[in-house]
Amino acid sequence: MDPSVTNLLAQVNTLGEEFSSAQGGGSGGEKQRAELRKAVSKLSLALEEPGDVLDRVAFQFLEVASIKIGINLGLFQLLVKSKKPRSLLGLAKETGADPVLLGRILRLLASFGAVEETDDECYAPTTVSKTFVVPKLAACIEHCFTYLSPIWNYLPKYLEETNYQNPSNISNTAFNLVYRTAKPCFQYIMEHHAWKDPFNLSMSGFDEGRASWMDIFPVEQKLSNGVDNNGILFVDVGGGLGHEALALKKRFPKLPGKLILQDLPQTVQDLQLEGVEVMAHDFLTPQTVKGARVYYFRNVLHDWNDDICRTILTETRRAMEPSVSRLLINQWVVPARNATRLMTAMDLNMMSVLSAMERTEKQWYELLESSGLRIKKIWRSDDDVSECLIEAVVKE
């Protein structure tokens, strides 16, 4: 046997025991579960032959397509709400699908664990089925399959046509060529409601399972000093509908100072939030709130190339009071090695639609230094899914 396979088998066995012990001890074992999943995945890859690789890679798109069909038919809803396995004929009757067609789809779904075959032509739900009865998670499939996958399919040709240069023009992307528009992606989405609704819902879906920045950053220790009740504690820049500001208010109600949400006029129009001031603001223009304790950006800067990010950061720095203000950037810091599939896929997605990127630690340091800012610390979660929190100050 290949020594690497032997080592992985031993690792899986050890991690399995650790996971079992952690669950038995009442800690939940989330860290052990994640480590065990990684090891099992490595073992599976190590056992593959070339034919296995081809089978796994070449037909992935059809797996997602079958999930989309299952969502469209309400198939997962029917399986999950039933207390016993459902027959093919019963599912065909309720969905209106031809039994022969539905049987073919269900066989594919069963082959990768989206449903369970409990008997001949008899099916029960799995974790995959239960995932996609949650509206915000089903919206992720709608967003990715319907609207993003045509862009991803065109990406190889786009890169070939641009001589494999790193994209930097927000109006000349694979998205622009596929959708035949000169408008930036976000502007296009906001003008097309068929895409806008699943996009907005899916953004909360992609947060599933991630730690909050308030879990990894000592909020009270860092933010309680340097501001009184009349001062400005927290400015959520480009904060959408204010989820982060409201979460901060709920979790730390006794923190002194005002909370402000900023976003474009069309986003915050008529928006009212208890305990949070709502303000229309374009972060490409001078920051009008001066000397706040914290200027907070969550998943904003990965939407923009370096030049535009420098504009955003410079305008923010000019509003900061060096002795008081902190910049908090809640964003992935892509590791130099062993980056996750989600991080790396999202990086290519941002490139495809916005000529933007997820950044490595080195790239973050270079970007902030070039904007007159200095990173004090990068706060990290124990998992490899949650975003980091970059704490920065005005460079002396």
Short mmCIF file of C-alpha atoms in Angstrom, two decimals:
data_model
loop_
_atom_site.label_atom_id
_atom_site.label_comp_id
_atom_site.label_asym_id
_atom_site.label_seq_id
_atom_site.Cartn_x
_atom_site.Cartn_y
_atom_site.Cartn_z
CA MET A 1 0.00 0.00 0.00
CA ASP A 2 1.16 3.54 -0.76
CA PRO A 3 2.74 4.94 2.44
CA SER A 4 0.77 8.17 2.05
CA VAL A 5 -2.48 6.19 2.09
CA THR A 6 -1.33 4.29 5.18
CA ASN A 7 -0.54 7.58 6.94
CA LEU A 8 -3.89 9.06 5.97
CA LEU A 9 -5.76 5.99 7.20
CA ALA A 10 -4.04 6.32 10.57
CA GLN A 11 -4.80 10.06 10.64
CA VAL A 12 -8.47 9.48 9.87
CA ASN A 13 -8.67 6.89 12.63
CA THR A 14 -7.05 9.21 15.19
CA LEU A 15 -9.17 12.20 14.21
CA GLY A 16 -12.28 10.05 14.28
CA GLU A 17 -11.56 9.09 17.87
CA GLU A 18 -10.89 12.73 18.79
CA PHE A 19 -14.16 13.82 17.18
CA SER A 20 -16.07 11.10 19.01
CA SER A 21 -14.48 12.09 22.33
CA ALA A 22 -15.21 15.78 21.76
CA GLN A 23 -18.87 15.07 21.08
CA GLY A 24 -19.09 12.79 24.07
CA GLY A 25 -17.55 15.51 26.23
CA GLY A 26 -20.27 17.94 25.24
CA SER A 27 -18.01 20.42 23.40
CA GLY A 28 -19.63 19.79 20.03
CA GLY A 29 -16.29 18.99 18.40
CA GLU A 30 -16.58 21.53 15.57
CA LYS A 31 -12.82 21.87 15.17
CA GLN A 32 -12.36 18.08 15.25
CA ARG A 33 -15.19 17.65 12.73
CA ALA A 34 -13.50 20.07 10.32
CA GLU A 35 -10.12 18.34 10.70
CA LEU A 36 -11.70 14.93 10.16
CA ARG A 37 -13.46 16.13 6.99
CA LYS A 38 -10.14 17.41 5.62
CA ALA A 39 -8.40 14.12 6.32
CA VAL A 40 -11.21 12.04 4.82
CA SER A 41 -11.15 14.22 1.72
CA LYS A 42 -7.37 13.79 1.36
CA LEU A 43 -7.76 10.04 1.78
CA SER A 44 -10.45 9.88 -0.88
CA LEU A 45 -8.24 11.82 -3.32
CA ALA A 46 -5.23 9.63 -2.55
CA LEU A 47 -7.25 6.51 -3.41
CA GLU A 48 -8.38 7.81 -6.80
CA GLU A 49 -7.20 6.43 -10.12
CA PRO A 50 -7.27 8.61 -13.26
CA GLY A 51 -10.69 7.28 -14.22
CA ASP A 52 -12.01 8.20 -10.80
CA VAL A 53 -10.63 11.73 -11.19
CA LEU A 54 -12.31 12.12 -14.55
CA ASP A 55 -15.63 10.84 -13.24
CA ARG A 56 -15.50 13.22 -10.27
CA VAL A 57 -14.41 16.35 -12.15
CA ALA A 58 -16.00 16.14 -15.58
CA PHE A 59 -19.60 15.75 -14.46
CA GLN A 60 -19.74 18.10 -11.47
CA PHE A 61 -21.84 20.57 -13.42
CA LEU A 62 -24.59 17.99 -13.89
CA GLU A 63 -24.65 17.37 -10.14
CA VAL A 64 -25.41 21.05 -9.56
CA ALA A 65 -27.93 20.98 -12.41
CA SER A 66 -29.75 18.07 -10.76
CA ILE A 67 -29.84 20.00 -7.45
CA LYS A 68 -31.37 22.94 -9.31
CA ILE A 69 -34.00 20.64 -10.85
CA GLY A 70 -34.75 19.20 -7.43
CA ILE A 71 -35.26 22.70 -6.02
CA ASN A 72 -37.47 23.71 -8.96
CA LEU A 73 -39.67 20.63 -8.50
CA GLY A 74 -39.96 21.08 -4.74
CA LEU A 75 -38.51 17.57 -4.49
CA PHE A 76 -36.41 18.19 -1.39
CA GLN A 77 -39.33 19.82 0.40
CA LEU A 78 -41.47 16.74 -0.23
CA LEU A 79 -38.78 14.37 1.06
CA VAL A 80 -37.93 16.42 4.14
CA LYS A 81 -41.50 16.98 5.31
CA SER A 82 -42.34 13.28 4.96
CA LYS A 83 -41.85 11.07 8.01
CA LYS A 84 -41.12 8.02 5.86
CA PRO A 85 -39.41 7.31 2.51
CA ARG A 86 -41.31 8.34 -0.60
CA SER A 87 -41.94 6.24 -3.70
CA LEU A 88 -40.98 7.37 -7.17
CA LEU A 89 -44.59 7.23 -8.33
CA GLY A 90 -45.78 9.25 -5.34
CA LEU A 91 -43.12 11.92 -5.94
CA ALA A 92 -43.93 12.00 -9.65
CA LYS A 93 -47.62 12.53 -8.89
CA GLU A 94 -46.94 15.41 -6.47
CA THR A 95 -44.33 17.16 -8.62
CA GLY A 96 -46.08 16.58 -11.94
CA ALA A 97 -42.88 15.19 -13.45
CA ASP A 98 -42.85 12.19 -15.75
CA PRO A 99 -41.93 9.11 -13.63
CA VAL A 100 -39.26 7.94 -16.06
CA LEU A 101 -37.63 11.38 -16.12
CA LEU A 102 -37.89 11.81 -12.36
CA GLY A 103 -36.37 8.37 -11.77
CA ARG A 104 -33.34 9.32 -13.86
CA ILE A 105 -32.88 12.56 -11.93
CA LEU A 106 -33.26 10.82 -8.57
CA ARG A 107 -30.67 8.21 -9.49
CA LEU A 108 -28.13 10.94 -10.18
CA LEU A 109 -29.06 12.75 -6.96
CA ALA A 110 -28.63 9.50 -5.02
CA SER A 111 -25.23 8.82 -6.62
CA PHE A 112 -23.65 11.80 -4.84
CA GLY A 113 -25.70 11.70 -1.65
CA ALA A 114 -28.33 14.35 -2.34
CA VAL A 115 -31.05 11.77 -1.62
CA GLU A 116 -30.93 8.26 -0.16
CA GLU A 117 -32.23 5.18 -1.95
CA THR A 118 -33.93 3.15 0.78
CA ASP A 119 -35.36 0.55 -1.61
CA ASP A 120 -36.06 0.15 -5.31
CA GLU A 121 -37.59 3.46 -6.46
CA CYS A 122 -37.93 4.64 -2.88
CA TYR A 123 -36.18 7.74 -1.50
CA ALA A 124 -35.45 9.56 1.75
CA PRO A 125 -33.79 12.91 2.50
CA THR A 126 -30.13 13.42 3.39
CA THR A 127 -28.14 16.36 4.74
CA VAL A 128 -27.96 17.66 1.16
CA SER A 129 -31.74 17.50 0.78
CA LYS A 130 -32.21 19.30 4.09
CA THR A 131 -29.73 21.99 3.07
CA PHE A 132 -31.71 23.07 0.05
CA VAL A 133 -35.07 23.42 1.73
CA VAL A 134 -33.60 26.49 3.48
CA PRO A 135 -34.55 29.43 1.21
CA LYS A 136 -31.29 31.37 1.56
CA LEU A 137 -29.26 28.23 0.76
CA ALA A 138 -31.44 27.31 -2.20
CA ALA A 139 -30.94 30.90 -3.39
CA CYS A 140 -27.19 30.26 -3.51
CA ILE A 141 -27.80 27.57 -6.13
CA GLU A 142 -30.09 29.88 -8.10
CA HIS A 143 -27.49 32.65 -7.98
CA CYS A 144 -24.55 30.41 -8.90
CA PHE A 145 -26.20 28.08 -11.43
CA THR A 146 -28.46 30.48 -13.29
CA TYR A 147 -26.46 33.70 -13.26
CA LEU A 148 -22.81 32.97 -12.47
CA SER A 149 -22.16 29.66 -14.23
CA PRO A 150 -22.45 31.18 -17.75
CA ILE A 151 -19.69 33.59 -16.71
CA TRP A 152 -17.53 30.81 -15.28
CA ASN A 153 -18.03 28.77 -18.45
CA TYR A 154 -16.71 31.68 -20.50
CA LEU A 155 -13.72 32.37 -18.23
CA PRO A 156 -11.18 30.12 -20.05
CA LYS A 157 -11.94 31.82 -23.37
CA TYR A 158 -11.88 35.28 -21.78
CA LEU A 159 -8.43 34.68 -20.26
CA GLU A 160 -7.15 33.31 -23.55
CA GLU A 161 -8.46 36.37 -25.40
CA THR A 162 -6.78 38.72 -22.88
CA ASN A 163 -3.44 36.88 -23.12
CA TYR A 164 -3.74 35.61 -19.55
CA GLN A 165 -3.26 39.03 -17.97
CA ASN A 166 -4.65 39.60 -14.50
CA PRO A 167 -7.96 41.49 -15.04
CA SER A 168 -8.14 45.01 -13.62
CA ASN A 169 -10.89 46.78 -15.58
CA ILE A 170 -14.25 46.56 -13.81
CA SER A 171 -16.10 47.13 -17.10
CA ASN A 172 -14.16 44.56 -19.14
CA THR A 173 -14.76 41.23 -17.45
CA ALA A 174 -16.08 37.82 -18.40
CA PHE A 175 -19.38 39.03 -16.92
CA ASN A 176 -19.50 42.03 -19.28
CA LEU A 177 -18.87 39.89 -22.33
CA VAL A 178 -21.40 37.19 -21.41
CA TYR A 179 -24.17 39.64 -20.51
CA ARG A 180 -23.21 42.09 -23.28
CA THR A 181 -23.16 45.15 -21.08
CA ALA A 182 -20.64 47.85 -20.23
CA LYS A 183 -22.19 48.33 -16.80
CA PRO A 184 -20.37 46.98 -13.73
CA CYS A 185 -21.88 43.80 -12.34
CA PHE A 186 -23.50 45.29 -9.23
CA GLN A 187 -25.20 48.05 -11.21
CA TYR A 188 -26.51 45.47 -13.67
CA ILE A 189 -27.84 43.25 -10.87
CA MET A 190 -29.67 46.12 -9.19
CA GLU A 191 -31.40 46.91 -12.48
CA HIS A 192 -32.49 43.31 -13.12
CA HIS A 193 -34.82 42.07 -10.39
CA ALA A 194 -34.79 38.47 -11.59
CA TRP A 195 -31.14 38.35 -10.50
CA LYS A 196 -31.33 40.93 -7.68
CA ASP A 197 -33.63 38.92 -5.39
CA PRO A 198 -31.69 35.61 -5.37
CA PHE A 199 -28.45 37.59 -5.15
CA ASN A 200 -29.55 39.44 -2.02
CA LEU A 201 -30.92 36.28 -0.39
CA SER A 202 -27.87 34.19 -1.29
CA MET A 203 -25.49 36.68 0.35
CA SER A 204 -26.88 35.67 3.74
CA GLY A 205 -26.74 32.02 2.68
CA PHE A 206 -23.02 32.14 2.03
CA ASP A 207 -22.52 33.27 5.65
CA GLU A 208 -23.86 29.94 6.91
CA GLY A 209 -21.50 28.33 9.41
CA ARG A 210 -19.10 31.28 9.69
CA ALA A 211 -18.01 32.91 12.92
CA SER A 212 -18.81 36.56 13.53
CA TRP A 213 -15.98 39.06 13.83
CA MET A 214 -17.30 39.69 17.34
CA ASP A 215 -16.33 36.11 18.22
CA ILE A 216 -12.64 36.70 17.48
CA PHE A 217 -12.15 40.36 18.39
CA PRO A 218 -12.20 41.69 22.00
CA VAL A 219 -14.94 44.22 21.32
CA GLU A 220 -15.45 45.64 24.79
CA GLN A 221 -11.74 45.83 25.56
CA LYS A 222 -10.94 47.56 22.26
CA LEU A 223 -13.98 49.79 21.77
CA SER A 224 -15.08 50.91 25.23
CA ASN A 225 -12.37 53.55 25.60
CA GLY A 226 -11.90 56.72 23.55
CA VAL A 227 -15.55 57.52 22.91
CA ASP A 228 -18.44 58.81 25.00
CA ASN A 229 -22.19 58.56 24.47
CA ASN A 230 -22.15 61.58 22.19
CA GLY A 231 -19.26 60.33 20.08
CA ILE A 232 -19.32 58.02 17.09
CA LEU A 233 -18.40 54.44 17.95
CA PHE A 234 -18.96 52.46 14.78
CA VAL A 235 -19.43 53.33 11.10
CA ASP A 236 -20.49 50.34 8.98
CA VAL A 237 -19.28 51.49 5.56
CA GLY A 238 -21.09 49.86 2.64
CA GLY A 239 -23.03 47.87 5.20
CA GLY A 240 -26.11 47.07 3.12
CA LEU A 241 -29.18 46.72 5.32
CA GLY A 242 -27.25 47.08 8.57
CA HIS A 243 -26.98 43.48 9.77
CA GLU A 244 -23.54 44.01 11.35
CA ALA A 245 -24.41 47.27 13.12
CA LEU A 246 -27.59 45.73 14.51
CA ALA A 247 -25.69 42.62 15.63
CA LEU A 248 -23.15 44.81 17.45
CA LYS A 249 -25.94 46.76 19.13
CA LYS A 250 -27.71 43.58 20.22
CA ARG A 251 -24.61 41.82 21.52
CA PHE A 252 -23.03 44.81 23.28
CA PRO A 253 -25.92 47.14 24.19
CA LYS A 254 -23.90 49.03 26.81
CA LEU A 255 -21.11 50.19 24.49
CA PRO A 256 -20.95 54.00 24.44
CA GLY A 257 -21.33 56.06 21.29
CA LYS A 258 -23.42 56.17 18.14
CA LEU A 259 -23.69 53.49 15.46
CA ILE A 260 -23.95 54.58 11.82
CA LEU A 261 -24.83 52.55 8.74
CA GLN A 262 -23.65 53.91 5.38
CA ASP A 263 -24.55 52.70 1.92
CA LEU A 264 -25.71 54.07 -1.42
CA PRO A 265 -28.96 56.07 -1.47
CA GLN A 266 -30.87 53.39 -3.38
CA THR A 267 -29.86 50.80 -0.76
CA VAL A 268 -30.76 52.72 2.40
CA GLN A 269 -33.72 54.70 1.06
CA ASP A 270 -36.58 54.52 3.59
CA LEU A 271 -34.52 52.18 5.81
CA GLN A 272 -35.04 52.68 9.53
CA LEU A 273 -33.05 50.80 12.17
CA GLU A 274 -33.57 50.97 15.92
CA GLY A 275 -30.46 52.36 17.57
CA VAL A 276 -28.57 52.83 14.30
CA GLU A 277 -28.37 56.03 12.29
CA VAL A 278 -28.83 55.42 8.56
CA MET A 279 -26.80 57.59 6.21
CA ALA A 280 -26.53 57.67 2.41
CA HIS A 281 -22.88 57.63 1.39
CA ASP A 282 -20.71 56.58 -1.53
CA PHE A 283 -17.42 55.24 -0.18
CA LEU A 284 -15.61 56.38 -3.34
CA THR A 285 -16.19 59.95 -2.18
CA PRO A 286 -14.76 61.75 0.91
CA GLN A 287 -15.91 60.22 4.19
CA THR A 288 -18.15 62.76 5.91
CA VAL A 289 -18.07 61.14 9.36
CA LYS A 290 -14.87 62.31 11.01
CA GLY A 291 -12.98 60.81 13.93
CA ALA A 292 -15.11 57.73 14.57
CA ARG A 293 -13.72 55.05 16.85
CA VAL A 294 -14.20 52.37 14.20
CA TYR A 295 -14.68 52.37 10.44
CA TYR A 296 -15.81 48.87 9.54
CA PHE A 297 -15.83 47.18 6.11
CA ARG A 298 -17.24 43.71 5.64
CA ASN A 299 -16.80 41.95 2.31
CA VAL A 300 -16.46 45.29 0.54
CA LEU A 301 -12.86 45.46 -0.64
CA HIS A 302 -12.91 42.09 -2.41
CA ASP A 303 -15.36 43.74 -4.84
CA TRP A 304 -12.73 46.18 -6.13
CA ASN A 305 -9.32 46.19 -7.75
CA ASP A 306 -6.31 47.65 -5.94
CA ASP A 307 -6.56 51.13 -7.46
CA ILE A 308 -10.19 51.58 -6.43
CA CYS A 309 -9.50 50.04 -3.00
CA ARG A 310 -6.77 52.63 -2.49
CA THR A 311 -9.32 55.36 -3.20
CA ILE A 312 -11.77 53.85 -0.67
CA LEU A 313 -9.08 53.39 1.98
CA THR A 314 -7.50 56.80 1.44
CA GLU A 315 -10.85 58.57 1.83
CA THR A 316 -11.40 56.62 5.02
CA ARG A 317 -7.91 57.36 6.36
CA ARG A 318 -8.43 61.09 5.83
CA ALA A 319 -11.47 60.94 8.13
CA MET A 320 -9.68 58.96 10.85
CA GLU A 321 -8.33 60.54 14.03
CA PRO A 322 -4.89 58.90 14.39
CA SER A 323 -4.98 58.68 18.18
CA VAL A 324 -8.53 57.30 18.31
CA SER A 325 -9.74 55.69 15.08
CA ARG A 326 -9.37 52.10 13.98
CA LEU A 327 -10.10 50.53 10.63
CA LEU A 328 -11.60 47.04 10.82
CA ILE A 329 -11.71 45.01 7.61
CA ASN A 330 -13.77 41.84 7.91
CA GLN A 331 -12.53 39.81 4.97
CA TRP A 332 -10.72 36.61 4.11
CA VAL A 333 -6.95 36.59 4.29
CA VAL A 334 -6.01 33.87 1.83
CA PRO A 335 -3.19 31.70 3.21
CA ALA A 336 -0.04 31.22 1.14
CA ARG A 337 -0.65 27.45 1.26
CA ASN A 338 -3.65 25.17 1.72
CA ALA A 339 -6.28 27.78 0.90
CA THR A 340 -9.78 26.32 0.92
CA ARG A 341 -11.80 25.54 -2.19
CA LEU A 342 -14.37 28.16 -1.19
CA MET A 343 -11.75 30.92 -0.84
CA THR A 344 -10.01 30.12 -4.09
CA ALA A 345 -13.25 29.66 -6.03
CA MET A 346 -14.59 32.95 -4.69
CA ASP A 347 -11.35 34.62 -5.74
CA LEU A 348 -11.83 33.51 -9.36
CA ASN A 349 -15.49 34.46 -9.15
CA MET A 350 -14.61 38.01 -8.07
CA MET A 351 -12.11 38.15 -10.93
CA SER A 352 -14.74 36.93 -13.40
CA VAL A 353 -17.45 39.42 -12.48
CA LEU A 354 -15.60 42.49 -11.14
CA SER A 355 -11.88 42.19 -11.98
CA ALA A 356 -11.47 42.05 -8.21
CA MET A 357 -9.94 39.53 -5.82
CA GLU A 358 -9.59 37.82 -2.47
CA ARG A 359 -6.19 38.86 -1.06
CA THR A 360 -3.31 37.11 0.62
CA GLU A 361 -1.69 38.49 3.78
CA LYS A 362 1.14 39.96 1.73
CA GLN A 363 -1.32 41.66 -0.62
CA TRP A 364 -3.29 43.12 2.31
CA TYR A 365 -0.14 44.56 3.86
CA GLU A 366 0.92 46.09 0.53
CA LEU A 367 -2.55 47.55 -0.15
CA LEU A 368 -2.94 49.16 3.26
CA GLU A 369 0.63 50.47 3.38
CA SER A 370 0.13 52.11 -0.02
CA SER A 371 -3.03 53.77 1.36
CA GLY A 372 -1.30 55.33 4.35
CA LEU A 373 -2.42 52.69 6.83
CA ARG A 374 -0.63 50.18 9.02
CA ILE A 375 -1.91 46.76 10.03
CA LYS A 376 -1.75 46.32 13.82
CA LYS A 377 -3.04 42.76 13.91
CA ILE A 378 -4.93 40.19 11.90
CA TRP A 379 -7.48 38.45 14.11
CA ARG A 380 -8.29 34.92 12.96
CA SER A 381 -10.95 32.34 13.70
CA ASP A 382 -10.05 28.74 14.56
CA ASP A 383 -11.76 27.53 11.40
CA ASP A 384 -10.75 28.05 7.77
CA VAL A 385 -14.19 29.24 6.60
CA SER A 386 -14.79 32.42 8.57
CA GLU A 387 -13.41 35.78 7.55
CA CYS A 388 -10.49 37.31 9.45
CA LEU A 389 -10.58 40.77 11.00
CA ILE A 390 -7.80 43.12 9.94
CA GLU A 391 -7.19 45.87 12.49
CA ALA A 392 -5.39 48.89 11.03
CA VAL A 393 -4.46 52.42 12.08
CA VAL A 394 -3.18 55.54 10.37
CA LYS A 395 0.47 55.10 9.45
CA GLU A 396 2.75 57.51 11.34
#
